[in-house]
CSV table of C-alpha atoms and ligand atoms in Angstrom, one decimal:
chain,number,residue,atom,x,y,z
A,25,MET,CA,142.9,84.2,79.7
A,26,PRO,CA,143.2,80.5,79.4
A,27,ALA,CA,140.4,77.9,80.5
A,28,PRO,CA,140.8,75.7,83.4
A,29,ALA,CA,142.6,72.7,82.0
A,30,SER,CA,139.9,70.4,83.0
A,31,SER,CA,137.1,72.3,81.1
A,32,HIS,CA,138.2,71.3,77.7
A,33,ILE,CA,137.8,68.0,78.0
A,34,GLY,CA,134.5,66.1,78.7
A,35,ILE,CA,131.5,64.2,77.4
A,36,ALA,CA,129.3,67.6,77.4
A,37,ASN,CA,132.1,69.0,75.1
A,38,LEU,CA,131.7,66.4,72.4
A,39,PRO,CA,128.9,67.3,70.4
A,40,ASN,CA,129.1,66.3,67.1
A,41,GLN,CA,131.2,62.9,67.4
A,42,ARG,CA,129.3,59.9,67.0
A,43,HIS,CA,128.6,58.4,70.8
A,44,ARG,CA,129.8,54.6,69.7
A,45,ILE,CA,133.0,55.9,71.3
A,46,VAL,CA,131.4,57.3,74.2
A,47,SER,CA,131.8,54.0,76.2
A,48,ARG,CA,132.8,53.1,79.4
A,49,LYS,CA,136.2,52.1,78.3
A,50,GLY,CA,136.5,55.5,76.8
A,51,ALA,CA,139.1,56.2,73.1
A,52,ASN,CA,142.5,55.9,72.4
A,53,LEU,CA,144.0,58.8,70.3
A,54,THR,CA,147.7,58.5,69.0
A,55,VAL,CA,149.2,61.8,67.6
A,56,MET,CA,152.6,61.7,65.9
A,57,VAL,CA,154.6,64.9,65.3
A,58,VAL,CA,157.3,64.9,62.6
A,59,GLY,CA,159.3,67.4,60.6
A,60,GLU,CA,162.3,69.3,60.7
A,61,SER,CA,165.2,69.1,63.8
A,62,GLY,CA,164.5,72.4,66.0
A,63,LEU,CA,160.7,73.0,65.3
A,64,GLY,CA,159.5,72.8,68.7
A,65,LYS,CA,157.6,69.4,68.4
A,66,THR,CA,159.1,68.2,71.8
A,67,THR,CA,158.2,71.4,73.3
A,68,PHE,CA,154.4,71.3,71.6
A,69,ILE,CA,154.1,68.0,72.8
A,70,ASN,CA,155.0,69.0,76.5
A,71,THR,CA,152.9,72.0,76.1
A,72,LEU,CA,149.7,70.2,74.8
A,73,PHE,CA,149.9,67.8,78.0
A,74,THR,CA,150.4,70.7,80.4
A,75,THR,CA,147.7,72.6,79.0
A,76,LEU,CA,145.5,69.5,78.9
A,77,LEU,CA,146.4,68.3,82.5
A,78,ARG,CA,147.2,70.8,85.3
A,79,GLU,CA,148.9,68.0,87.0
A,80,TYR,CA,150.9,66.7,84.2
A,81,LYS,CA,154.3,65.2,84.9
A,82,LYS,CA,156.9,65.1,82.0
A,83,PRO,CA,158.2,61.9,81.6
A,84,GLU,CA,161.7,61.1,83.8
A,85,HIS,CA,163.9,61.4,80.5
A,86,ARG,CA,162.3,64.4,79.5
A,87,PHE,CA,163.7,66.5,82.7
A,88,GLN,CA,166.7,68.1,81.1
A,89,LYS,CA,168.0,71.9,81.8
A,90,GLN,CA,167.7,72.3,77.7
A,91,LEU,CA,165.8,70.5,75.9
A,92,GLU,CA,167.8,67.6,73.5
A,93,ARG,CA,167.5,66.8,70.0
A,94,THR,CA,165.1,63.6,69.8
A,95,VAL,CA,167.0,61.0,68.9
A,96,GLN,CA,164.8,58.3,68.6
A,97,ILE,CA,161.2,57.4,68.6
A,98,ASP,CA,159.7,58.5,71.4
A,99,VAL,CA,155.8,57.5,73.0
A,100,VAL,CA,154.1,60.0,75.7
A,101,ARG,CA,151.1,58.7,77.2
A,102,ALA,CA,148.5,60.5,79.7
A,103,GLU,CA,144.8,59.8,80.7
A,104,ILE,CA,142.6,62.3,80.5
A,105,GLU,CA,139.5,61.6,82.3
A,106,GLU,CA,136.0,63.3,83.4
A,107,LYS,CA,133.1,62.0,84.6
A,108,GLY,CA,134.0,58.6,83.5
A,109,PHE,CA,134.9,59.4,80.3
A,110,ASN,CA,138.7,58.4,79.2
A,111,VAL,CA,140.8,59.7,76.5
A,112,ARG,CA,143.8,58.0,76.8
A,113,LEU,CA,146.1,60.1,74.8
A,114,THR,CA,149.6,58.6,73.1
A,115,VAL,CA,151.7,61.4,71.3
A,116,ILE,CA,154.5,60.0,69.3
A,117,ASP,CA,157.5,62.1,69.1
A,118,THR,CA,159.9,61.5,66.5
A,119,PRO,CA,163.6,62.7,65.3
A,120,GLY,CA,163.9,65.6,63.3
A,121,PHE,CA,165.2,65.9,60.1
A,122,GLY,CA,167.9,68.0,58.8
A,123,ASP,CA,171.6,68.5,59.2
A,124,TYR,CA,172.7,65.9,57.2
A,125,VAL,CA,174.0,66.6,53.3
A,126,ASN,CA,171.6,64.2,52.2
A,127,ASN,CA,168.2,64.1,53.8
A,128,GLN,CA,166.2,62.0,51.1
A,129,ASP,CA,165.3,59.4,53.0
A,130,CYS,CA,165.1,60.8,56.6
A,131,TRP,CA,161.4,60.2,56.4
A,132,VAL,CA,161.6,56.5,55.9
A,133,PRO,CA,161.9,55.5,59.6
A,134,VAL,CA,158.8,57.6,60.3
A,135,VAL,CA,156.6,56.0,57.5
A,136,GLU,CA,157.9,52.4,58.3
A,137,PHE,CA,156.8,52.8,62.2
A,138,ILE,CA,153.3,53.8,60.3
A,139,ASP,CA,153.0,50.9,58.3
A,140,GLU,CA,154.2,48.6,61.1
A,141,GLN,CA,151.4,49.7,63.7
A,142,HIS,CA,149.2,48.8,60.8
A,143,HIS,CA,150.9,45.4,60.2
A,144,ASN,CA,151.1,44.8,63.8
A,145,PHE,CA,147.3,45.2,64.4
A,146,MET,CA,146.7,43.6,61.1
A,147,MET,CA,148.2,40.6,62.7
A,148,HIS,CA,146.8,40.6,65.8
A,149,GLU,CA,143.4,40.9,64.2
A,150,SER,CA,143.8,37.6,62.5
A,151,ARG,CA,144.5,35.2,65.4
A,152,ALA,CA,142.3,32.9,66.4
A,153,GLN,CA,143.0,34.0,70.1
A,154,ARG,CA,143.2,37.9,70.7
A,155,GLN,CA,144.4,39.4,73.8
A,156,GLU,CA,144.4,43.2,74.7
A,157,LYS,CA,146.6,44.7,72.3
A,158,ASP,CA,148.9,47.7,72.3
A,159,ASP,CA,147.0,49.2,69.5
A,160,LEU,CA,149.8,52.4,68.1
A,161,ARG,CA,148.1,53.3,64.8
A,162,VAL,CA,148.4,56.7,63.9
A,163,HIS,CA,145.0,58.5,64.0
A,164,VAL,CA,146.6,61.9,63.2
A,165,CYS,CA,150.0,63.0,62.0
A,166,LEU,CA,151.0,66.7,62.7
A,167,TYR,CA,153.8,67.7,60.2
A,168,PHE,CA,155.7,70.7,61.6
A,169,ILE,CA,156.9,73.1,59.1
A,170,GLN,CA,159.9,75.8,59.5
A,171,PRO,CA,158.2,79.6,59.8
A,172,THR,CA,160.7,80.6,56.5
A,173,GLY,CA,157.6,83.0,55.8
A,174,HIS,CA,158.3,81.7,51.7
A,175,THR,CA,156.5,78.5,50.8
A,176,LEU,CA,157.1,74.5,51.4
A,177,LYS,CA,160.5,73.1,51.2
A,178,PRO,CA,161.0,70.4,48.6
A,179,LEU,CA,161.8,67.6,51.4
A,180,ASP,CA,158.4,68.8,53.2
A,181,ILE,CA,156.4,68.3,49.9
A,182,GLU,CA,158.1,64.8,49.6
A,183,VAL,CA,157.6,63.6,53.1
A,184,MET,CA,154.2,65.3,53.5
A,185,LYS,CA,153.4,63.4,50.0
A,186,GLN,CA,154.2,59.9,51.6
A,187,LEU,CA,152.5,60.7,55.0
A,188,GLY,CA,149.1,62.4,53.2
A,189,SER,CA,148.6,58.7,52.0
A,190,ARG,CA,148.9,56.9,54.9
A,191,VAL,CA,147.5,58.9,58.0
A,192,ASN,CA,145.4,62.0,58.6
A,193,LEU,CA,147.7,64.5,57.7
A,194,ILE,CA,147.7,68.1,59.4
A,195,PRO,CA,150.0,70.6,58.6
A,196,ILE,CA,151.4,72.7,61.1
A,197,VAL,CA,153.5,76.1,61.0
A,198,ALA,CA,155.9,75.8,64.1
A,199,LYS,CA,157.0,78.9,66.2
A,200,ALA,CA,154.2,81.3,64.8
A,201,ASP,CA,155.9,84.1,67.4
A,202,THR,CA,158.5,84.6,65.0
A,203,LEU,CA,156.2,85.8,62.3
A,204,THR,CA,154.4,89.2,62.5
A,205,PRO,CA,150.6,88.3,61.7
A,206,GLY,CA,150.6,89.6,58.1
A,207,ASP,CA,153.8,87.5,57.2
A,208,LEU,CA,152.4,84.4,58.7
A,209,ALA,CA,148.7,84.9,57.0
A,210,ILE,CA,150.5,85.1,53.4
A,211,PHE,CA,152.5,82.0,54.4
A,212,LYS,CA,149.8,80.2,55.0
A,213,ASP,CA,148.2,80.9,52.0
A,214,ARG,CA,151.4,79.9,50.0
A,215,VAL,CA,151.7,76.8,52.2
A,216,ARG,CA,147.9,76.3,51.4
A,217,ASP,CA,148.7,76.7,47.5
A,218,CYS,CA,151.7,74.9,47.6
A,219,LEU,CA,149.6,71.8,49.1
A,220,SER,CA,147.1,71.5,46.4
A,221,THR,CA,149.6,72.3,43.4
A,222,HIS,CA,151.1,68.9,44.7
A,223,ASN,CA,147.9,67.2,45.2
A,224,ILE,CA,149.3,66.3,49.0
A,225,THR,CA,146.1,64.7,50.8
A,226,VAL,CA,145.9,66.7,54.3
A,227,TYR,CA,142.9,66.0,56.6
A,228,SER,CA,139.7,66.8,55.7
A,229,PRO,CA,136.6,65.4,58.3
A,230,SER,CA,134.3,63.3,56.5
A,231,VAL,CA,131.3,64.2,59.5
A,232,GLN,CA,128.8,66.8,58.6
A,233,SER,CA,126.5,67.6,61.7
A,234,ASP,CA,123.2,68.4,61.6
A,235,ASP,CA,123.8,71.5,63.9
A,236,GLU,CA,124.2,74.2,61.9
A,237,GLU,CA,126.3,76.1,64.5
A,238,ASN,CA,128.7,73.0,64.8
A,239,THR,CA,129.0,73.1,60.6
A,240,ARG,CA,129.7,76.6,60.7
A,241,ARG,CA,132.5,75.7,63.6
A,242,ASN,CA,133.8,73.0,62.0
A,243,GLN,CA,134.8,75.1,58.8
A,244,SER,CA,136.0,78.1,60.7
A,245,ILE,CA,138.3,75.5,62.4
A,246,LEU,CA,139.4,73.8,59.3
A,247,SER,CA,139.9,77.1,57.4
A,248,ALA,CA,142.9,77.5,59.8
A,249,MET,CA,144.8,74.8,58.4
A,250,PRO,CA,147.4,74.8,58.0
A,251,PHE,CA,147.4,75.3,62.1
A,252,SER,CA,150.0,78.1,63.5
A,253,VAL,CA,151.5,77.0,66.8
A,254,ILE,CA,153.8,78.8,69.7
A,255,ALA,CA,154.9,76.2,72.4
A,256,SER,CA,156.5,76.8,75.3
A,257,GLU,CA,157.6,75.1,78.7
A,258,GLN,CA,157.2,78.4,80.5
A,259,ASP,CA,154.4,80.3,82.3
A,260,VAL,CA,154.4,84.0,82.1
A,261,VAL,CA,152.5,86.8,83.9
A,262,VAL,CA,150.0,88.7,81.8
A,263,ASN,CA,148.0,91.4,83.6
A,264,GLY,CA,148.3,89.7,86.8
A,265,GLU,CA,147.4,86.1,85.3
A,266,LYS,CA,149.9,83.0,84.9
A,267,VAL,CA,149.8,81.9,81.1
A,268,ARG,CA,151.4,79.5,78.7
A,269,GLY,CA,153.8,81.6,76.6
A,270,ARG,CA,157.1,83.0,75.7
A,271,GLN,CA,158.5,86.3,77.0
A,272,TYR,CA,159.9,88.5,74.7
A,273,LEU,CA,161.1,92.4,75.1
A,274,TRP,CA,157.9,93.8,73.5
A,275,GLY,CA,155.5,91.6,74.9
A,276,VAL,CA,154.3,88.1,75.0
A,277,ALA,CA,153.4,85.4,72.7
A,278,GLU,CA,150.4,83.5,74.4
A,279,VAL,CA,150.1,79.7,73.5
A,280,GLU,CA,146.4,80.3,74.0
A,281,ASN,CA,145.5,83.1,72.8
A,282,GLU,CA,143.6,82.8,69.8
A,283,SER,CA,144.7,86.0,68.2
A,284,HIS,CA,148.3,84.8,68.4
A,285,CYS,CA,148.2,81.5,67.2
A,286,ASP,CA,146.0,78.4,66.3
A,287,PHE,CA,146.8,76.2,68.8
A,288,LYS,CA,143.8,76.3,70.8
A,289,LYS,CA,141.8,75.4,67.5
A,290,LEU,CA,144.1,72.5,67.1
A,291,ARG,CA,143.7,71.2,70.5
A,292,ASN,CA,139.9,71.6,70.3
A,293,LEU,CA,140.0,69.7,67.1
A,294,LEU,CA,142.3,67.0,68.3
A,295,ILE,CA,140.5,66.2,71.9
A,296,ARG,CA,137.2,67.3,71.2
A,297,THR,CA,135.5,68.1,68.1
A,298,HIS,CA,136.9,65.6,65.4
A,299,MET,CA,138.8,63.1,67.7
A,300,HIS,CA,136.0,60.7,66.8
A,301,ASP,CA,136.3,61.4,63.0
A,302,LEU,CA,140.2,60.6,63.1
A,303,ILE,CA,139.8,57.4,65.1
A,304,ALA,CA,137.1,56.3,62.7
A,305,SER,CA,139.0,57.4,59.5
A,306,THR,CA,141.8,56.1,60.3
A,307,GLU,CA,140.1,52.8,60.9
A,308,GLU,CA,137.5,52.8,57.7
A,309,ASN,CA,140.1,54.4,55.3
A,310,HIS,CA,143.9,54.3,56.4
A,311,TYR,CA,143.6,51.0,58.0
A,312,GLU,CA,141.4,49.6,55.4
A,313,ASN,CA,143.6,50.7,52.6
A,314,PHE,CA,147.0,49.5,54.4
A,315,ARG,CA,145.1,46.2,54.9
A,316,ILE,CA,143.9,45.5,51.3
A,317,THR,CA,147.0,46.9,49.8
A,318,LYS,CA,149.2,44.4,51.8
A,319,LEU,CA,146.7,41.4,51.2
A,320,THR,CA,146.6,42.3,47.3
A,321,ALA,CA,150.3,42.2,47.0
A,322,GLU,CA,150.4,39.2,48.6
A,323,GLY,CA,147.9,37.6,46.2
A,324,ARG,CA,145.1,37.4,48.4
A,325,SER,CA,141.9,38.9,48.4
A,326,ASP,CA,139.5,37.5,51.1
A,327,ASP,CA,136.4,37.2,48.6
A,328,ASP,CA,138.2,36.8,45.3
A,329,PRO,CA,138.1,32.8,44.1
A,330,ALA,CA,140.3,33.8,41.1
A,331,MET,CA,143.0,35.7,43.2
A,332,ARG,CA,143.1,32.3,45.5
A,333,ALA,CA,143.6,30.1,42.3
A,334,ARG,CA,146.2,32.7,41.2
A,335,LYS,CA,147.8,32.5,44.5
A,336,GLY,CA,148.2,28.5,44.5
A,337,LEU,CA,149.4,28.5,40.7
A,338,GLU,CA,151.9,30.8,41.6
A,339,THR,CA,153.0,28.8,44.2
A,340,LYS,CA,153.2,25.8,42.4
A,341,MET,CA,155.0,27.2,39.6
A,342,LYS,CA,157.5,28.7,42.4
A,343,GLU,CA,158.1,25.3,43.6
A,344,GLU,CA,158.6,23.8,40.0
A,345,GLU,CA,161.4,26.6,39.4
A,346,GLU,CA,163.1,25.7,42.6
A,347,ALA,CA,163.1,22.2,41.8
A,348,LEU,CA,164.7,23.2,38.0
A,349,ARG,CA,167.2,25.2,39.7
A,350,LYS,CA,168.6,22.6,41.8
A,351,ARG,CA,168.6,20.1,39.1
A,352,PHE,CA,170.5,22.6,37.1
A,353,THR,CA,172.9,23.6,40.0
A,354,GLU,CA,173.9,20.0,40.6
A,355,GLN,CA,174.4,19.4,36.9
A,356,VAL,CA,176.8,22.2,36.8
A,357,ARG,CA,178.3,20.9,39.9
A,358,MET,CA,179.4,17.7,38.6
A,359,GLU,CA,180.2,19.1,34.9
A,360,GLU,CA,182.5,21.1,37.1
A,361,ASN,CA,184.1,17.9,39.0
A,362,ARG,CA,184.6,16.1,35.6
A,363,PHE,CA,186.2,19.3,33.7
A,364,ARG,CA,188.7,19.8,36.9
A,365,GLN,CA,189.7,15.9,36.8
A,366,TRP,CA,190.4,16.0,33.3
A,367,GLU,CA,192.2,19.6,33.6
A,368,GLN,CA,194.6,17.8,36.6
A,369,ARG,CA,195.3,14.8,34.0
A,370,LEU,CA,196.2,17.2,31.4
A,371,ILE,CA,198.7,19.0,33.9
A,372,ALA,CA,200.2,15.6,34.6
A,373,GLU,CA,200.5,14.7,31.0
A,374,ARG,CA,202.2,17.7,30.3
A,375,ASP,CA,204.4,17.5,33.2
A,376,ARG,CA,205.7,14.2,31.9
A,377,LEU,CA,206.4,15.2,28.6
A,378,ASN,CA,208.4,18.0,29.8
A,379,LYS,CA,210.1,16.1,31.7
A,380,ASP,CA,210.7,13.7,28.5
A,381,LEU,CA,211.8,16.7,26.5
A,382,GLU,CA,214.4,17.4,29.0
A,383,THR,CA,215.8,13.9,29.0
A,384,GLN,CA,216.0,14.0,25.0
A,385,HIS,CA,217.6,17.6,25.2
A,386,LYS,CA,220.5,16.2,27.9
A,387,TYR,CA,221.4,13.2,25.6
A,388,VAL,CA,221.4,15.6,22.6
A,389,LYS,CA,223.9,17.8,24.4
A,390,ALA,CA,225.9,14.6,25.6
A,391,LEU,CA,226.0,13.3,21.8
A,392,GLU,CA,227.3,16.8,20.6
A,393,GLU,CA,230.1,16.8,23.2
A,394,GLU,CA,231.0,13.3,22.1
A,395,LEU,CA,231.1,14.7,18.2
A,396,ASP,CA,232.7,17.8,18.8
A,397,GLU,CA,235.4,15.2,20.9
A,398,LEU,CA,235.9,13.1,18.0
A,399,VAL,CA,236.4,15.9,15.4
A,400,ALA,CA,239.2,17.4,17.5
A,401,GLN,CA,240.9,14.1,17.9
A,402,ARG,CA,240.8,13.6,14.1
A,403,ARG,CA,242.3,17.2,13.7
A,404,LYS,CA,245.5,16.2,15.8
B,9,LIG,N1,160.4,80.9,69.2
B,9,LIG,C1,159.4,79.9,69.3
B,9,LIG,N2,160.8,78.6,69.7
B,9,LIG,C2,160.3,77.4,70.1
B,9,LIG,C3,158.8,77.1,70.1
B,9,LIG,N3,158.8,75.7,70.4
B,9,LIG,C4,160.2,75.3,70.8
B,9,LIG,N4,160.8,76.5,70.6
B,9,LIG,C5,162.2,76.4,70.7
B,9,LIG,O1,162.9,75.8,69.9
B,9,LIG,C6,163.7,75.0,69.9
B,9,LIG,C7,163.9,73.6,70.1
B,9,LIG,O2,162.9,73.1,70.6
B,9,LIG,P1,162.6,71.3,70.3
B,9,LIG,O3,160.9,71.1,71.2
B,9,LIG,O4,163.9,70.5,70.7
B,9,LIG,O5,162.4,71.1,68.9
B,9,LIG,P2,162.1,69.6,68.3
B,9,LIG,O6,161.6,70.2,67.0
B,9,LIG,O7,161.7,68.5,68.9
B,9,LIG,O8,163.5,69.1,67.7
B,9,LIG,P3,164.2,67.6,67.6
B,9,LIG,O9,163.9,66.8,68.5
B,9,LIG,O10,165.5,67.8,67.1
B,9,LIG,O11,163.5,67.4,66.4
B,9,LIG,C8,164.1,75.1,71.5
B,9,LIG,O12,164.8,75.9,72.3
B,9,LIG,C9,162.7,75.8,72.3
B,9,LIG,O13,162.5,76.2,73.1
B,9,LIG,C10,158.1,78.4,69.8
B,9,LIG,O14,156.9,78.2,69.3
B,9,LIG,N5,158.2,79.3,69.0
B,10,LIG,MG1,162.4,66.7,69.9
């Protein structure tokens, strides 16, 4: 039986989060969904919002008879509030990969989006006058995996490598209702093995609770990774109760039933148990890594005078190089002009000589004719 939507959220349900975020302003959490096309990313977002907010209304453009492919990055927002504690939840839906002969670089726009948010925030931070800014730095990226029953595809491995080094990455087994419980457990094991073989960094929380009960619960949540999910836009009736699920001839696959999938565990992790850690680790690790890499690449490091001196030297060298390049180009241009004039003089000279030759030719021909005539007269 699903719990009432409002009971999931709230200050009372934030046991192991540091209290810094539990301010009057509340918290902003940005979640991104990524993965192959048709794995149920958009359906998952709608399911998440509907199970969080009883009154959730889908954005206008999402009302369609049938879900269409997501064709551009789409931002969906909702504010969850209880007892003065607000979670402003932003979910970024991305177009699915696939259907192309070459999917090699299909992840580039997603990675660019993540980097761009870090970049925008960095620019905003460095301004003297900072106004309230729409901060879309991604706190957690849910990567949807096709429930093939085998293992990860090379494309999944490549994309997750890129994502894992930038954001808190959580792998998700999509459409869990299409695998039997036994096959799902084997598939999860294979995915875990594959992730560790390829050194893919997945989210692992840095918080250690003093409370033994919380630590045990955290461990049990994380051991469910990769989380299996079932998403659905429909309510179905189970034992006279309306629940979110997918109706089959054999029965119902329930979204919020923990023996059917890990949707509830995942939602708890995102909104309740690990929200603060996701936000803090994005700030402290991922954003910081981005900032340092960016500044170092630009040859600037806040506290390194040697780096500053190197940057000055590099700028000077660049200026000198530019001046040299200009001088060289100018010289080449002048030489070219000189050569062209000389070439033109040569052509004129050649034409004059050709004309002379022609005149001489005609003169010789006339003399020959005259000679022939004289010889003929003599014979007569
Ligand atoms: N069996 C099953 N089908 C699902 C599940 N979630 C979504 N679907 C169906 O899968 C189809 C594709 O769902 P979408 O949500 O559009 O998939 P998407 O990942 O957003 O696809 P793109 O926008 O193309 O990337 C729809 O027909 C959904 O009803 C699920 O958990 N199980
Ligand atoms: Mg979609």
